Tab-separated table of C-alpha atoms in Angstrom:
chain	number	residue	atom	x	y	z
A	1	UNK	CA	10.391	12.332	-10.591
A	2	UNK	CA	9.422	9.128	-12.347
A	3	UNK	CA	9.086	6.073	-10.091
A	4	UNK	CA	9.131	2.739	-11.924
A	5	UNK	CA	8.425	0.638	-8.851
A	6	UNK	CA	5.001	-0.823	-8.104
A	7	UNK	CA	4.023	-0.043	-4.503
A	8	UNK	CA	3.116	-3.681	-3.981
A	9	UNK	CA	6.537	-4.672	-5.276
A	10	UNK	CA	8.903	-2.319	-3.461
A	11	UNK	CA	11.321	-2.991	-0.644
A	12	UNK	CA	14.117	-5.496	-0.328
A	13	UNK	CA	13.174	-6.412	3.188
A	14	UNK	CA	14.074	-9.917	4.246
A	15	UNK	CA	17.857	-10.225	3.968
A	16	UNK	CA	18.602	-10.029	7.662
A	17	UNK	CA	17.165	-11.953	10.586
A	18	UNK	CA	15.123	-11.024	13.622
A	19	UNK	CA	14.796	-7.240	13.710
A	20	UNK	CA	13.639	-5.732	16.965
A	21	UNK	CA	10.977	-3.027	16.914
A	22	UNK	CA	13.535	-0.292	17.564
A	23	UNK	CA	15.455	-1.374	14.444
A	24	UNK	CA	12.675	-0.299	12.127
A	25	UNK	CA	13.466	2.576	9.784
A	26	UNK	CA	11.308	4.883	7.713
A	27	UNK	CA	12.048	7.292	4.870
A	28	UNK	CA	11.943	11.028	5.499
A	29	UNK	CA	12.871	13.971	3.313
A	30	UNK	CA	14.141	17.518	3.572
A	31	UNK	CA	15.026	19.922	0.755
A	32	UNK	CA	13.908	17.294	-1.799
A	33	UNK	CA	16.417	14.671	-0.633
A	34	UNK	CA	15.623	11.494	1.326
A	35	UNK	CA	17.172	9.865	4.381
A	36	UNK	CA	16.146	7.325	7.039
A	37	UNK	CA	14.698	7.905	10.503
A	38	UNK	CA	14.201	5.269	13.215
A	39	UNK	CA	10.984	4.607	15.097
A	40	UNK	CA	12.585	6.616	17.920
A	41	UNK	CA	12.663	9.600	15.531
A	42	UNK	CA	16.472	9.492	15.416
A	43	UNK	CA	18.137	10.128	12.060
A	44	UNK	CA	19.799	6.915	10.854
A	45	UNK	CA	20.864	8.253	7.460
A	46	UNK	CA	21.128	11.952	6.686
A	47	UNK	CA	19.129	12.950	3.621
A	48	UNK	CA	21.176	12.288	0.463
A	49	UNK	CA	19.146	10.253	-2.065
A	50	UNK	CA	16.710	11.227	-4.798
A	51	UNK	CA	14.089	8.936	-3.251
A	52	UNK	CA	13.715	6.172	-0.679
A	53	UNK	CA	10.659	3.947	-0.884
A	54	UNK	CA	9.297	1.649	1.799
A	55	UNK	CA	7.538	-1.632	1.080
A	56	UNK	CA	4.166	-1.103	2.743
A	57	UNK	CA	3.563	-4.834	3.145
A	58	UNK	CA	6.707	-5.162	5.243
A	59	UNK	CA	6.086	-2.099	7.390
A	60	UNK	CA	6.613	-3.728	10.772
A	61	UNK	CA	9.899	-5.466	9.957
A	62	UNK	CA	11.465	-3.427	7.193
A	63	UNK	CA	15.079	-4.493	6.966
A	64	UNK	CA	15.851	-3.184	3.510
A	65	UNK	CA	14.489	-0.303	1.457
A	66	UNK	CA	14.804	0.802	-2.161
A	67	UNK	CA	16.591	4.048	-2.967
A	68	UNK	CA	17.293	5.894	-6.202
A	69	UNK	CA	19.800	8.342	-7.611
A	70	UNK	CA	19.827	10.449	-10.751
A	71	UNK	CA	22.716	9.978	-13.169
A	72	UNK	CA	23.291	12.692	-15.738
A	73	UNK	CA	24.511	12.026	-19.256
A	74	UNK	CA	24.888	15.289	-21.095
A	75	UNK	CA	21.512	17.014	-21.121
A	76	UNK	CA	19.614	13.905	-20.011
A	77	UNK	CA	19.336	12.150	-16.674
A	78	UNK	CA	18.275	8.632	-15.707
A	79	UNK	CA	17.040	7.311	-12.386
A	80	UNK	CA	18.686	4.107	-11.140
A	81	UNK	CA	17.681	2.008	-8.139
A	82	UNK	CA	19.566	0.212	-5.389
A	83	UNK	CA	19.070	-1.329	-1.933
A	84	UNK	CA	19.807	0.054	1.564
A	85	UNK	CA	19.773	-1.896	4.810
A	86	UNK	CA	18.268	-0.502	8.004
A	87	UNK	CA	21.551	1.161	8.986
A	88	UNK	CA	21.693	3.150	5.747
A	89	UNK	CA	24.430	0.973	4.214
A	90	UNK	CA	24.264	0.430	0.439
A	91	UNK	CA	23.828	-3.298	-0.168
A	92	UNK	CA	23.245	-2.920	-3.905
A	93	UNK	CA	24.489	0.325	-5.523
A	94	UNK	CA	22.112	2.403	-7.606
A	95	UNK	CA	22.611	0.573	-10.905
A	96	UNK	CA	19.260	-1.147	-11.605
A	97	UNK	CA	16.679	0.274	-14.005
A	98	UNK	CA	13.851	-1.613	-12.321
A	99	UNK	CA	13.307	-3.646	-9.157
A	100	UNK	CA	10.304	-5.941	-8.787
A	101	UNK	CA	8.900	-8.043	-5.979
A	102	UNK	CA	6.141	-10.573	-5.825
A	103	UNK	CA	3.012	-9.536	-3.954
A	104	UNK	CA	4.108	-10.959	-0.602
A	105	UNK	CA	7.720	-9.852	-0.779
A	106	UNK	CA	9.196	-13.365	-0.983
A	107	UNK	CA	10.987	-12.990	-4.311
A	108	UNK	CA	13.072	-10.222	-5.815
A	109	UNK	CA	13.506	-10.244	-9.563
A	110	UNK	CA	15.102	-8.222	-12.348
A	111	UNK	CA	14.889	-8.415	-16.111
A	112	UNK	CA	18.433	-8.244	-17.554
A	113	UNK	CA	16.953	-8.505	-21.064
A	114	UNK	CA	13.394	-8.293	-22.431
A	115	UNK	CA	13.019	-12.095	-22.348
A	116	UNK	CA	15.375	-12.972	-19.470
A	117	UNK	CA	14.690	-13.081	-15.747
A	118	UNK	CA	16.697	-13.549	-12.566
A	119	UNK	CA	14.698	-14.459	-9.457
A	120	UNK	CA	16.124	-14.166	-5.955
A	121	UNK	CA	14.668	-15.825	-2.881
A	122	UNK	CA	14.800	-13.011	-0.350
A	123	UNK	CA	14.979	-14.984	2.905
A	124	UNK	CA	17.669	-17.295	1.454
A	125	UNK	CA	19.599	-14.369	-0.062
A	126	UNK	CA	20.343	-16.193	-3.290
A	127	UNK	CA	19.329	-16.392	-6.923
A	128	UNK	CA	17.071	-19.447	-7.348
A	129	UNK	CA	16.232	-19.195	-11.049
A	130	UNK	CA	17.736	-17.724	-14.206
A	131	UNK	CA	15.580	-18.356	-17.229
A	132	UNK	CA	14.148	-17.155	-20.514
A	133	UNK	CA	10.476	-16.353	-20.207
A	134	UNK	CA	7.412	-15.453	-22.254
A	135	UNK	CA	5.260	-14.278	-19.335
A	136	UNK	CA	4.973	-14.524	-15.571
A	137	UNK	CA	2.378	-13.902	-12.890
A	138	UNK	CA	2.161	-13.974	-9.125
A	139	UNK	CA	-0.690	-13.932	-6.652
A	140	UNK	CA	-1.178	-15.206	-3.136
A	141	UNK	CA	1.290	-18.002	-2.476
A	142	UNK	CA	2.167	-18.665	-6.113
A	143	UNK	CA	4.762	-17.285	-8.523
A	144	UNK	CA	4.592	-18.813	-12.023
A	145	UNK	CA	7.019	-18.236	-14.915
A	146	UNK	CA	6.025	-19.449	-18.397
A	147	UNK	CA	8.321	-20.146	-21.334
A	148	UNK	CA	7.535	-19.859	-25.045
A	149	UNK	CA	6.642	-23.572	-25.253
A	150	UNK	CA	3.892	-23.254	-22.665
A	151	UNK	CA	5.849	-24.906	-19.864
A	152	UNK	CA	5.453	-23.340	-16.444
A	153	UNK	CA	7.929	-23.078	-13.584
A	154	UNK	CA	6.354	-22.605	-10.152
A	155	UNK	CA	8.513	-20.930	-7.498
A	156	UNK	CA	8.048	-22.377	-4.019
A	157	UNK	CA	8.307	-20.720	-0.616
A	158	UNK	CA	11.305	-22.885	0.283
A	159	UNK	CA	13.337	-21.434	-2.589
A	160	UNK	CA	12.993	-24.447	-4.878
A	161	UNK	CA	11.049	-24.548	-8.104
A	162	UNK	CA	9.033	-27.112	-10.016
A	163	UNK	CA	8.751	-27.397	-13.807
A	164	UNK	CA	5.332	-28.390	-15.146
A	165	UNK	CA	4.944	-29.173	-18.854
A	166	UNK	CA	1.433	-27.792	-19.010
A	167	UNK	CA	0.053	-24.308	-19.392
A	168	UNK	CA	-0.718	-23.118	-15.872
A	169	UNK	CA	-2.966	-20.304	-14.675
A	170	UNK	CA	-3.188	-18.938	-11.142
A	171	UNK	CA	-6.660	-19.001	-9.633
A	172	UNK	CA	-7.746	-16.591	-6.885
A	173	UNK	CA	-11.002	-17.759	-5.328
A	174	UNK	CA	-12.202	-16.256	-2.049
A	175	UNK	CA	-8.562	-15.441	-1.186
A	176	UNK	CA	-7.444	-19.029	-1.720
A	177	UNK	CA	-4.717	-19.384	-4.330
A	178	UNK	CA	-3.907	-22.390	-6.482
A	179	UNK	CA	-3.310	-23.103	-10.146
A	180	UNK	CA	-5.352	-24.678	-12.896
A	181	UNK	CA	-4.270	-26.605	-15.990
A	182	UNK	CA	-5.772	-28.811	-18.691
A	183	UNK	CA	-5.044	-32.555	-18.778
A	184	UNK	CA	-6.410	-34.236	-21.934
A	185	UNK	CA	-9.040	-31.545	-22.259
A	186	UNK	CA	-10.126	-31.712	-18.604
A	187	UNK	CA	-9.530	-28.682	-16.398
A	188	UNK	CA	-7.877	-29.592	-13.104
A	189	UNK	CA	-6.834	-27.665	-10.019
A	190	UNK	CA	-3.865	-28.207	-7.726
A	191	UNK	CA	-1.898	-26.663	-4.932
A	192	UNK	CA	1.855	-27.048	-4.860
A	193	UNK	CA	3.023	-27.313	-1.255
A	194	UNK	CA	6.219	-25.652	-0.065
A	195	UNK	CA	7.855	-29.091	-0.294
A	196	UNK	CA	7.022	-29.292	-3.986
A	197	UNK	CA	4.300	-31.919	-3.652
A	198	UNK	CA	1.057	-31.564	-5.642
A	199	UNK	CA	-2.204	-31.390	-3.699
A	200	UNK	CA	-5.279	-31.928	-5.926
A	201	UNK	CA	-8.507	-30.080	-5.081
A	202	UNK	CA	-12.041	-30.184	-6.408
A	203	UNK	CA	-13.533	-27.731	-8.880
A	204	UNK	CA	-14.084	-24.642	-6.701
A	205	UNK	CA	-17.315	-22.768	-6.189
A	206	UNK	CA	-17.743	-19.463	-7.978
A	207	UNK	CA	-17.767	-16.302	-5.897
A	208	UNK	CA	-21.517	-15.701	-6.208
A	209	UNK	CA	-22.296	-19.334	-5.295
A	210	UNK	CA	-21.392	-18.734	-1.676
A	211	UNK	CA	-24.484	-18.163	0.552
A	212	UNK	CA	-22.450	-15.654	2.589
A	213	UNK	CA	-21.986	-13.450	-0.481
A	214	UNK	CA	-25.659	-13.631	-1.414
A	215	UNK	CA	-26.541	-12.589	2.124
A	216	UNK	CA	-24.059	-9.714	1.969
A	217	UNK	CA	-25.690	-8.396	-1.202
A	218	UNK	CA	-29.062	-8.267	0.564
A	219	UNK	CA	-27.621	-6.660	3.710
A	220	UNK	CA	-25.838	-4.022	1.633
A	221	UNK	CA	-29.054	-2.848	0.011
A	222	UNK	CA	-30.679	-2.505	3.432
A	223	UNK	CA	-27.687	-0.529	4.715
A	224	UNK	CA	-27.707	1.830	1.716
A	225	UNK	CA	-31.412	2.515	2.252
A	226	UNK	CA	-30.872	3.198	5.965
A	227	UNK	CA	-27.912	5.563	5.438
A	228	UNK	CA	-29.653	7.536	2.688
A	229	UNK	CA	-32.652	7.994	4.978
A	230	UNK	CA	-30.402	9.340	7.751
A	231	UNK	CA	-28.697	11.710	5.301
A	232	UNK	CA	-32.019	13.120	4.116
A	233	UNK	CA	-33.054	13.736	7.726
A	234	UNK	CA	-29.757	15.537	8.429
A	235	UNK	CA	-30.215	17.737	5.353
A	236	UNK	CA	-33.721	18.634	6.497
A	237	UNK	CA	-32.326	19.660	9.895
A	238	UNK	CA	-29.248	21.621	8.750
A	239	UNK	CA	-30.214	22.702	5.242
A	240	UNK	CA	-29.501	20.746	2.081
A	241	UNK	CA	-27.165	23.400	0.671
A	242	UNK	CA	-25.050	23.323	3.855
A	243	UNK	CA	-24.415	19.556	3.979
A	244	UNK	CA	-21.804	17.647	1.968
A	245	UNK	CA	-21.834	13.857	2.522
A	246	UNK	CA	-18.725	11.664	2.407
A	247	UNK	CA	-19.352	8.206	0.959
A	248	UNK	CA	-18.005	4.739	1.659
A	249	UNK	CA	-15.566	3.452	-0.922
A	250	UNK	CA	-17.329	0.083	-0.917
A	251	UNK	CA	-21.094	0.078	-1.265
A	252	UNK	CA	-21.560	3.717	-2.286
A	253	UNK	CA	-23.487	4.867	0.792
A	254	UNK	CA	-22.958	7.981	2.969
A	255	UNK	CA	-21.040	7.639	6.240
A	256	UNK	CA	-20.516	11.165	7.587
A	257	UNK	CA	-21.140	14.709	6.376
A	258	UNK	CA	-19.453	18.113	6.474
A	259	UNK	CA	-21.653	21.004	7.564
A	260	UNK	CA	-20.819	24.585	6.530
A	261	UNK	CA	-22.018	27.224	8.977
A	262	UNK	CA	-23.738	29.875	6.807
A	263	UNK	CA	-22.636	32.686	9.157
A	264	UNK	CA	-18.926	31.879	9.593
A	265	UNK	CA	-18.340	29.612	6.556
A	266	UNK	CA	-16.406	27.288	8.864
A	267	UNK	CA	-16.995	23.524	8.738
A	268	UNK	CA	-17.982	20.852	11.244
A	269	UNK	CA	-18.094	17.087	10.814
A	270	UNK	CA	-21.345	15.288	11.647
A	271	UNK	CA	-22.350	11.680	11.727
A	272	UNK	CA	-25.643	10.895	9.993
A	273	UNK	CA	-27.602	10.838	13.258
A	274	UNK	CA	-26.783	14.516	13.858
A	275	UNK	CA	-23.953	14.080	16.381
A	276	UNK	CA	-20.979	16.425	15.959
A	277	UNK	CA	-17.763	14.455	15.415
A	278	UNK	CA	-15.271	17.272	14.755
A	279	UNK	CA	-15.722	20.887	15.794
A	280	UNK	CA	-12.512	22.936	15.658
A	281	UNK	CA	-12.658	26.668	15.127
A	282	UNK	CA	-11.515	27.841	11.715
A	283	UNK	CA	-11.875	24.698	9.575
A	284	UNK	CA	-12.158	25.884	5.965
A	285	UNK	CA	-11.771	22.611	4.038
A	286	UNK	CA	-12.512	18.907	4.481
A	287	UNK	CA	-11.493	16.137	2.093
A	288	UNK	CA	-12.055	12.393	2.287
A	289	UNK	CA	-9.500	9.827	1.163
A	290	UNK	CA	-11.075	7.448	-1.342
A	291	UNK	CA	-8.090	5.784	-2.983
A	292	UNK	CA	-7.133	2.143	-3.096
A	293	UNK	CA	-9.293	-0.870	-2.331
A	294	UNK	CA	-9.783	-0.489	1.419
A	295	UNK	CA	-12.863	0.966	3.088
A	296	UNK	CA	-13.203	4.688	3.682
A	297	UNK	CA	-11.194	5.627	6.759
A	298	UNK	CA	-9.971	9.211	6.989
A	299	UNK	CA	-10.823	12.875	6.506
A	300	UNK	CA	-8.215	15.606	6.365
A	301	UNK	CA	-9.211	19.123	7.370
A	302	UNK	CA	-7.555	22.511	6.950
A	303	UNK	CA	-7.170	25.344	9.453
A	304	UNK	CA	-5.256	28.332	8.106
A	305	UNK	CA	-2.426	26.986	5.946
A	306	UNK	CA	-2.115	23.573	7.580
A	307	UNK	CA	-3.883	20.226	7.491
A	308	UNK	CA	-4.933	17.825	10.224
A	309	UNK	CA	-6.310	14.300	10.025
A	310	UNK	CA	-9.289	12.563	11.650
A	311	UNK	CA	-11.069	9.274	11.126
A	312	UNK	CA	-14.769	9.067	10.338
A	313	UNK	CA	-15.548	8.622	14.039
A	314	UNK	CA	-14.038	12.027	14.751
A	315	UNK	CA	-10.896	10.634	16.402
A	316	UNK	CA	-8.015	13.080	16.050
A	317	UNK	CA	-5.115	11.446	14.180
A	318	UNK	CA	-2.861	14.401	13.323
A	319	UNK	CA	-3.082	17.951	14.611
A	320	UNK	CA	-3.292	20.697	11.947
A	321	UNK	CA	0.417	21.436	11.481
A	322	UNK	CA	1.144	19.751	8.137
A	323	UNK	CA	1.510	21.568	4.840
A	324	UNK	CA	0.411	18.397	3.042
A	325	UNK	CA	-1.003	14.972	3.885
A	326	UNK	CA	-1.121	12.555	0.957
A	327	UNK	CA	-2.383	8.994	0.931
A	328	UNK	CA	-0.810	6.194	-1.102
A	329	UNK	CA	-2.207	5.975	-4.618
A	330	UNK	CA	-2.698	2.218	-4.393
A	331	UNK	CA	-3.453	1.450	-0.752
A	332	UNK	CA	-4.574	3.538	2.176
A	333	UNK	CA	-2.349	1.909	4.786
A	334	UNK	CA	-0.047	4.910	5.020
A	335	UNK	CA	0.366	8.610	4.404
A	336	UNK	CA	3.265	10.754	3.292
A	337	UNK	CA	3.145	13.869	5.471
A	338	UNK	CA	5.085	17.122	5.155
A	339	UNK	CA	5.453	19.014	8.426
A	340	UNK	CA	5.387	22.809	8.570
A	341	UNK	CA	9.104	22.676	9.476
A	342	UNK	CA	9.875	21.393	5.964
A	343	UNK	CA	10.598	17.802	7.011
A	344	UNK	CA	8.449	14.998	5.655
A	345	UNK	CA	7.942	11.369	6.607
A	346	UNK	CA	5.483	8.487	6.809
A	347	UNK	CA	2.400	7.915	8.906
A	348	UNK	CA	1.171	4.322	9.035
A	349	UNK	CA	-2.569	3.633	9.411
A	350	UNK	CA	-3.172	6.975	11.056
A	351	UNK	CA	-0.553	6.422	13.768
A	352	UNK	CA	2.192	8.810	14.894
A	353	UNK	CA	4.281	9.884	11.882
A	354	UNK	CA	7.964	9.103	11.675
A	355	UNK	CA	9.727	12.454	11.457
A	356	UNK	CA	13.211	13.419	12.660
A	357	UNK	CA	13.430	15.383	15.908
A	358	UNK	CA	14.693	18.323	13.862
A	359	UNK	CA	11.132	18.772	12.600
A	360	UNK	CA	10.147	20.156	16.009
A	361	UNK	CA	6.956	18.121	15.856
A	362	UNK	CA	6.326	17.011	19.448
A	363	UNK	CA	2.567	17.054	20.134
A	364	UNK	CA	0.811	15.217	17.319
A	365	UNK	CA	-2.589	14.582	18.869
């Protein structure tokens, strides 16, 4: 199945007001079709769609989700996308070829033609801009659309927009977002407030100019040296050929290690000081999750035909009763888990997965 939605851009989630925690819904699947389950593990929508995708950045107040259906035309089929609310009602039928969202889920936009754009302000539930465009970009609190003449339209949080007759670029500096432009050959920087007022700022420091960053570089080298020393000591104790280290995603230093017992061929998880973190009889495989931009967090392990999940401190997240546990390709906030019953659902940040009661999954820890 081909998904044309960016994970950071999925989920039509802000059309309704004030959801309570029990109103949250999550996709689940059975027999290759998707439905919705509540955070009480009650089925809200019986499985019927080709896919249902959740916007990970709106996990705690998801009010709308994206679904898709396949439409056949002779020997070919095409996937179209629509919007469901948290009761399973179709708000937008499956008729869109693509659905996009800005990074923070404030704007929904579609491209009716290669050079045309419609932008909807999600909280206000209305289209705020229809325009021809040459390019567009979004980051942090800014969404900028550029036309072929170099003019830029900046979308504001309050649903209004401001036209600037200068070529604008978004700047991301130490997680502060603003835009830059040239005025008579001089580069200037400005914020645009949510009321549409400009707020000039000084030329920002570069990333490596910050003393904090320089200090972090030095501390990182010390940490790498320390961890490698601990790993070498562990290998000397347990045997180099029996130890497989798992590395941090950021910094490239070892955090924990899998030890294979030469007699049984079963695995245990150790920290680098030699303390056993995970020791369950019959573990035959261990894999670390190293996708996305976040730090290393989890290890999945296999006993028999099923997988369990632990963090690098040895804390049990999921018991070994899942035929598959897959992490998001772009972020490691959440997992898509398939239970041995055949049902599948989502597990957010290593918490209890959302599966229908029909899965029979009752004791997860």
